[in-house]
PDB file of C-alpha atoms in Angstrom:
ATOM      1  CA  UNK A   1       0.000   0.000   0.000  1.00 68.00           C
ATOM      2  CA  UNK A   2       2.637   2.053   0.777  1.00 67.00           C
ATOM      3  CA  UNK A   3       4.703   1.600  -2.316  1.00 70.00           C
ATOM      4  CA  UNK A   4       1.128   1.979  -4.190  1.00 73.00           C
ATOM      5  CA  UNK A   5       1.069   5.665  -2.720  1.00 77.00           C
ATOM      6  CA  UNK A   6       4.621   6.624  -3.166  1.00 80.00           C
ATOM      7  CA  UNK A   7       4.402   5.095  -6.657  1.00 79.00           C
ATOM      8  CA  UNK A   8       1.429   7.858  -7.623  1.00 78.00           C
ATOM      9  CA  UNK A   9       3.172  10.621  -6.033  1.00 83.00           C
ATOM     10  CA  UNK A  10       6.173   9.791  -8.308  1.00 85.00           C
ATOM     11  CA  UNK A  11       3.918  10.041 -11.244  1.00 86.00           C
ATOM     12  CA  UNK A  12       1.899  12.890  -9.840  1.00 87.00           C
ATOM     13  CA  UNK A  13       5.104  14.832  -9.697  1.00 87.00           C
ATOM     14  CA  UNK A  14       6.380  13.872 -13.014  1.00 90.00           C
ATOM     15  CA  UNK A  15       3.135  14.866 -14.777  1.00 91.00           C
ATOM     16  CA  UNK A  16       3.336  18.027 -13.570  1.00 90.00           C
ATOM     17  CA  UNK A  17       6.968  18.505 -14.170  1.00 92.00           C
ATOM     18  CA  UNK A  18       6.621  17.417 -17.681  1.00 92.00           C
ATOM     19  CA  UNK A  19       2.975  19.863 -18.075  1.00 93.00           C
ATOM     20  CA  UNK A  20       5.176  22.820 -16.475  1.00 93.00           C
ATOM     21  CA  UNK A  21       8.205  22.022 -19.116  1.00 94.00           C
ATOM     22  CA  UNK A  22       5.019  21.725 -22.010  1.00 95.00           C
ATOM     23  CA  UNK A  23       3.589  25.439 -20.212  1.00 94.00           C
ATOM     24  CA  UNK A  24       7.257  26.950 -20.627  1.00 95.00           C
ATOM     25  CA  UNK A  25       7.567  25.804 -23.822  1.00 96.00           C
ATOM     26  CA  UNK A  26       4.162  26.958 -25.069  1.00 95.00           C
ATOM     27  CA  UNK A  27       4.939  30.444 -23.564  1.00 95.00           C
ATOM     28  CA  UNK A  28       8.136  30.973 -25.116  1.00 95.00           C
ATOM     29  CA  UNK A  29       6.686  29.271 -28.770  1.00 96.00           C
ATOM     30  CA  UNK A  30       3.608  32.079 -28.181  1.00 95.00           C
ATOM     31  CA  UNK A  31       5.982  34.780 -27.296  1.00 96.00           C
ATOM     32  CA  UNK A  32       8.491  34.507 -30.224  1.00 95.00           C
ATOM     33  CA  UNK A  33       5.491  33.907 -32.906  1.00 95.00           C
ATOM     34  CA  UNK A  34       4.195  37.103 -31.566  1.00 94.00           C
ATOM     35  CA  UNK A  35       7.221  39.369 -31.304  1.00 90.00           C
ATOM     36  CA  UNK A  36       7.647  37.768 -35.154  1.00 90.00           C
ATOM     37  CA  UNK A  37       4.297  39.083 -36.121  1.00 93.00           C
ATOM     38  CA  UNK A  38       4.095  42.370 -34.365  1.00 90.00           C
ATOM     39  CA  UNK A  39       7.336  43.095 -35.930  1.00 86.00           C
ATOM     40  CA  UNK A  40       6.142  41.948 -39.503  1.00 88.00           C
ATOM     41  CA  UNK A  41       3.326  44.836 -38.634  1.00 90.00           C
ATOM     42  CA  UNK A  42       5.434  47.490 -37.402  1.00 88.00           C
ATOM     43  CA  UNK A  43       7.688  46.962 -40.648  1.00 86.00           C
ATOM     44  CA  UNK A  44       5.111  46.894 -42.898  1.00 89.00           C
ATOM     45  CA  UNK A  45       3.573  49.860 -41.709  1.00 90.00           C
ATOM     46  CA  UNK A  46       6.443  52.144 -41.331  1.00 88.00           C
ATOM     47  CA  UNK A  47       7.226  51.384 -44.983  1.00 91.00           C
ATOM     48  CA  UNK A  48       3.632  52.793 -45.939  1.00 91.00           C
ATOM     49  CA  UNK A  49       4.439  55.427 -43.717  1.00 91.00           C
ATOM     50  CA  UNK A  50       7.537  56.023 -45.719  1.00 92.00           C
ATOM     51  CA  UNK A  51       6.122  55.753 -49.335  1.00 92.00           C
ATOM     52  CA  UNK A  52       2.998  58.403 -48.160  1.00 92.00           C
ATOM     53  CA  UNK A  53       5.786  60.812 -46.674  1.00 90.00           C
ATOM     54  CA  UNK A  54       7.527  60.392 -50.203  1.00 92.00           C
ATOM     55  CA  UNK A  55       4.620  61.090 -51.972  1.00 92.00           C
ATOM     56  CA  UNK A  56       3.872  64.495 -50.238  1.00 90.00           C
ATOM     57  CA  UNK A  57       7.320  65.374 -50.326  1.00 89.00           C
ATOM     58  CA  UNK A  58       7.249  64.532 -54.195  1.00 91.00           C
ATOM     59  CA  UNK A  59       4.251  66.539 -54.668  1.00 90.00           C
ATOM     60  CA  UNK A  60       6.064  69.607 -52.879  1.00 87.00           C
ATOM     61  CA  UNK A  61       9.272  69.255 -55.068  1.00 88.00           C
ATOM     62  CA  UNK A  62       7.475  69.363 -58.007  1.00 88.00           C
ATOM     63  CA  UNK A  63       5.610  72.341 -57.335  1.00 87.00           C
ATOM     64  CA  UNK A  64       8.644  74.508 -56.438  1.00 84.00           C
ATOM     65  CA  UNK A  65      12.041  72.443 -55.447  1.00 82.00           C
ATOM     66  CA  UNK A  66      14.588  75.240 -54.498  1.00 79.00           C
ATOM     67  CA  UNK A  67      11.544  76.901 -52.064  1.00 79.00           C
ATOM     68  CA  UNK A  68      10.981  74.001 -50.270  1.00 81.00           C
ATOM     69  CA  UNK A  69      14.537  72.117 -50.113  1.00 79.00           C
ATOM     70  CA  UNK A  70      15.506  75.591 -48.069  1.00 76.00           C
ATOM     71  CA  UNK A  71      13.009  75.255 -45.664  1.00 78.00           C
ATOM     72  CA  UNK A  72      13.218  71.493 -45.187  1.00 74.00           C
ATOM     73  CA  UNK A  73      16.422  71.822 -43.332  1.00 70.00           C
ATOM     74  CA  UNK A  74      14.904  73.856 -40.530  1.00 72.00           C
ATOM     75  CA  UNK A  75      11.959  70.654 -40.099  1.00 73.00           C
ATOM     76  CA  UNK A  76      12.738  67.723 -37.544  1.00 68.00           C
ATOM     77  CA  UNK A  77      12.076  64.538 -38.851  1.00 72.00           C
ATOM     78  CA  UNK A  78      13.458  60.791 -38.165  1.00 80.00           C
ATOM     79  CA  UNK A  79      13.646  59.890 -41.655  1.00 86.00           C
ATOM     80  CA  UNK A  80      16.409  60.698 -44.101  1.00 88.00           C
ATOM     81  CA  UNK A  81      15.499  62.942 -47.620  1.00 90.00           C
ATOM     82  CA  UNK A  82      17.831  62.432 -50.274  1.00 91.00           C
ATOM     83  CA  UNK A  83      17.904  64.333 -53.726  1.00 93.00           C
ATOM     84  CA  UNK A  84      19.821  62.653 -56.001  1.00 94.00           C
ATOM     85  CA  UNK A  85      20.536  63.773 -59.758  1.00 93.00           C
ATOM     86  CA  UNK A  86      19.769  61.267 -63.009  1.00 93.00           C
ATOM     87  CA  UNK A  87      23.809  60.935 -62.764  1.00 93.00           C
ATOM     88  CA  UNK A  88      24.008  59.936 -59.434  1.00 92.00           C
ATOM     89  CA  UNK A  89      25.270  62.801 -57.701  1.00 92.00           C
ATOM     90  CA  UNK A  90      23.634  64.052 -54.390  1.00 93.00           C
ATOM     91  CA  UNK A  91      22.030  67.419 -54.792  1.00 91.00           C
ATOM     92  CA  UNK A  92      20.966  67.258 -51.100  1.00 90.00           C
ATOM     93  CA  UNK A  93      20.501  65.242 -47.981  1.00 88.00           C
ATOM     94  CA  UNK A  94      19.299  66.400 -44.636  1.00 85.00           C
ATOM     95  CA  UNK A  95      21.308  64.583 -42.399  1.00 82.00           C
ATOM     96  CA  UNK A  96      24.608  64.563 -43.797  1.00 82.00           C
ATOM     97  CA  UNK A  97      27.152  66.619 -46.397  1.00 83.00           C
ATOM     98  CA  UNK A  98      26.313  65.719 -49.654  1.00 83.00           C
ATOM     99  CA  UNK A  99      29.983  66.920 -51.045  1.00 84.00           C
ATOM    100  CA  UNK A 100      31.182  64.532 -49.243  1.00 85.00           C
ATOM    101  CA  UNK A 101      28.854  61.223 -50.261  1.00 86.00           C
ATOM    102  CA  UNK A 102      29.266  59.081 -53.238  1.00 88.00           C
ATOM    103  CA  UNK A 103      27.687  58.294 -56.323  1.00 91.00           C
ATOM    104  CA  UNK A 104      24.086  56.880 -55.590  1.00 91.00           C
ATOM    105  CA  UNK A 105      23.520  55.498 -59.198  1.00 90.00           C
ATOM    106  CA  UNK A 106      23.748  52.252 -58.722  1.00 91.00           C
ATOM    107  CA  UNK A 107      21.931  51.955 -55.322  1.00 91.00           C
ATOM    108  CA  UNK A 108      18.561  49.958 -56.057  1.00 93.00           C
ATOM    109  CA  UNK A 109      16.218  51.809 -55.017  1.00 94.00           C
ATOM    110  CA  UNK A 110      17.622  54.550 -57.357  1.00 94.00           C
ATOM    111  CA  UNK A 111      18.096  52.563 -60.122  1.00 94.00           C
ATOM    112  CA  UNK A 112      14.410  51.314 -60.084  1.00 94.00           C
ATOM    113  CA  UNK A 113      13.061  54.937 -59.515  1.00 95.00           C
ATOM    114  CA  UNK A 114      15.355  55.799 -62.945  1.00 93.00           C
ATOM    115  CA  UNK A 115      13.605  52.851 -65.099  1.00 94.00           C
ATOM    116  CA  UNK A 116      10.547  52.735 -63.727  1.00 95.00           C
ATOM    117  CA  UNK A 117       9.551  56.156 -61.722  1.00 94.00           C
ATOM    118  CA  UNK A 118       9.838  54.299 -58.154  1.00 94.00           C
ATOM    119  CA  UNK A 119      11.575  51.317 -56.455  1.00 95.00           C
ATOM    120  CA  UNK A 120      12.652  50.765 -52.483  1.00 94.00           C
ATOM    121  CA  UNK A 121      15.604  48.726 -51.129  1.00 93.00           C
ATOM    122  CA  UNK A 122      16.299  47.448 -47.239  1.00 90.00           C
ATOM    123  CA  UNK A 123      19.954  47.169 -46.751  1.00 88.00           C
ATOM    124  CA  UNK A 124      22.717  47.997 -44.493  1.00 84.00           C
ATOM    125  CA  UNK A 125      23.842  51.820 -45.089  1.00 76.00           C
ATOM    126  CA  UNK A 126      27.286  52.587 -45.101  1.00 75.00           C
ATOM    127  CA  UNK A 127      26.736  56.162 -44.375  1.00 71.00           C
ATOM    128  CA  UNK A 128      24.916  55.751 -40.775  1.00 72.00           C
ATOM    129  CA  UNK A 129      25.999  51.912 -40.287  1.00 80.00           C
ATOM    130  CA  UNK A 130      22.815  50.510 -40.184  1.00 83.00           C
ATOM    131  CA  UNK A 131      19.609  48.800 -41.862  1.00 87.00           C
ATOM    132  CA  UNK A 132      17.757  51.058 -43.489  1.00 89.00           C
ATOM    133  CA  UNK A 133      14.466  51.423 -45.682  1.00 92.00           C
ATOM    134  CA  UNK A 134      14.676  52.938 -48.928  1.00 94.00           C
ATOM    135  CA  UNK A 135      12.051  54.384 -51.046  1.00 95.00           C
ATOM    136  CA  UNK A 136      13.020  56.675 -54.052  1.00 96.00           C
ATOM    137  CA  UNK A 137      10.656  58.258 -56.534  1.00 95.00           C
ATOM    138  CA  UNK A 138      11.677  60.203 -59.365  1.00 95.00           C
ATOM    139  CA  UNK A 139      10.537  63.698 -59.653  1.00 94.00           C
ATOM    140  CA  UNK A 140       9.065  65.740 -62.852  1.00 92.00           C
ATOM    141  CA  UNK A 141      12.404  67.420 -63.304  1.00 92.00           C
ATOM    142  CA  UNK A 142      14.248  64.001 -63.434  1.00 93.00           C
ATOM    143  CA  UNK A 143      15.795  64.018 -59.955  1.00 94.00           C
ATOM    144  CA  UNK A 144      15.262  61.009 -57.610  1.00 95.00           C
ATOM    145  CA  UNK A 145      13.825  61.870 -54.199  1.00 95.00           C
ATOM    146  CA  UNK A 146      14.368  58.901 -51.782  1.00 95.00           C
ATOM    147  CA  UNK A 147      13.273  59.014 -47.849  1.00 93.00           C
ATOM    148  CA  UNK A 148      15.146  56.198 -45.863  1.00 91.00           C
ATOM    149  CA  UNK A 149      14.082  55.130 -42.463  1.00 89.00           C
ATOM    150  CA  UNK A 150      16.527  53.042 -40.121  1.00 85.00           C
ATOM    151  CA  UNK A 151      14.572  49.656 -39.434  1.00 76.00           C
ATOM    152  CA  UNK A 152      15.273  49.874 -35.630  1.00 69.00           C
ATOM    153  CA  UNK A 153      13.097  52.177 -35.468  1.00 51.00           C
ATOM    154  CA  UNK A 154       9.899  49.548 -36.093  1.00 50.00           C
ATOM    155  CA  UNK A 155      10.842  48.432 -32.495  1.00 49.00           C
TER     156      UNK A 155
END
């Protein structure tokens, strides 16, 4: 009898061992899956984020460039806004001295915005060392706006 008892707290015990290991397990699965998803959001929202801001930005450009690239200097933003001419070269950039970057041609998302009037990129910028968003549109005078947002900043 004694044995009998001792022998169904042993399995007692290791059922609820093995249901707390299953309960960890589940939590962590649920957890990651999230964090996965929620981030797939986030992303996919600040790149809409990014192609409306382009847009607007576009649509000021085009109605008077040299007016609005001197006043976008004195507006904070957390995104990046390139002007790049059809060659390549940087016209302007508001975070950083465009004498001093290098030819943007061949970057994708400028490329695509050459051939076909738009394209985006995410990949590691060697200007700010980090993993970036790129959307470029080209403008009705030929130059290529883009607006880049650093991906840590979905988080």
């Amino acid at each position: 009898m004694v044995l009998a008892i001792s022998w169904v707290i042993k399995m007692r015990n290791k059922i609820f061992k093995n249901l707390l290991y299953l309960a960890i397990l589940c939590s962590v699965l649920t957890f990651v899956a999230m964090s996965v998803f929620m981030y797939s959001l986030f992303y996919d929202q600040m790149k809409n984020e990014i192609r409306t801001e382009t847009l607007y930005i576009a649509t000021a450009l085009n109605i008077d460039e040299d007016s609005y690239l001197s006043k976008l200097n004195e507006v904070t933003s957390i995104n990046r806004i390139t002007i790049i001419d059809t060659d390549g070269t940087v016209l302007f950039d508001t975070n950083y001295d465009k004498d001093k970057m290098e030819n943007h041609l061949y970057r994708p998302e400028v490329k695509s915005a050459l051939e076909t009037g738009k394209g985006e990129a995410t990949r590691y910028s060697t200007t700010i060392n980090q993993q970036t968003f790129y959307y470029a549109m080209q403008l009705d005078n030929g130059h290529i706006l883009r607006v880049a947002s650093i991906t840590s900043s979905v988080i």
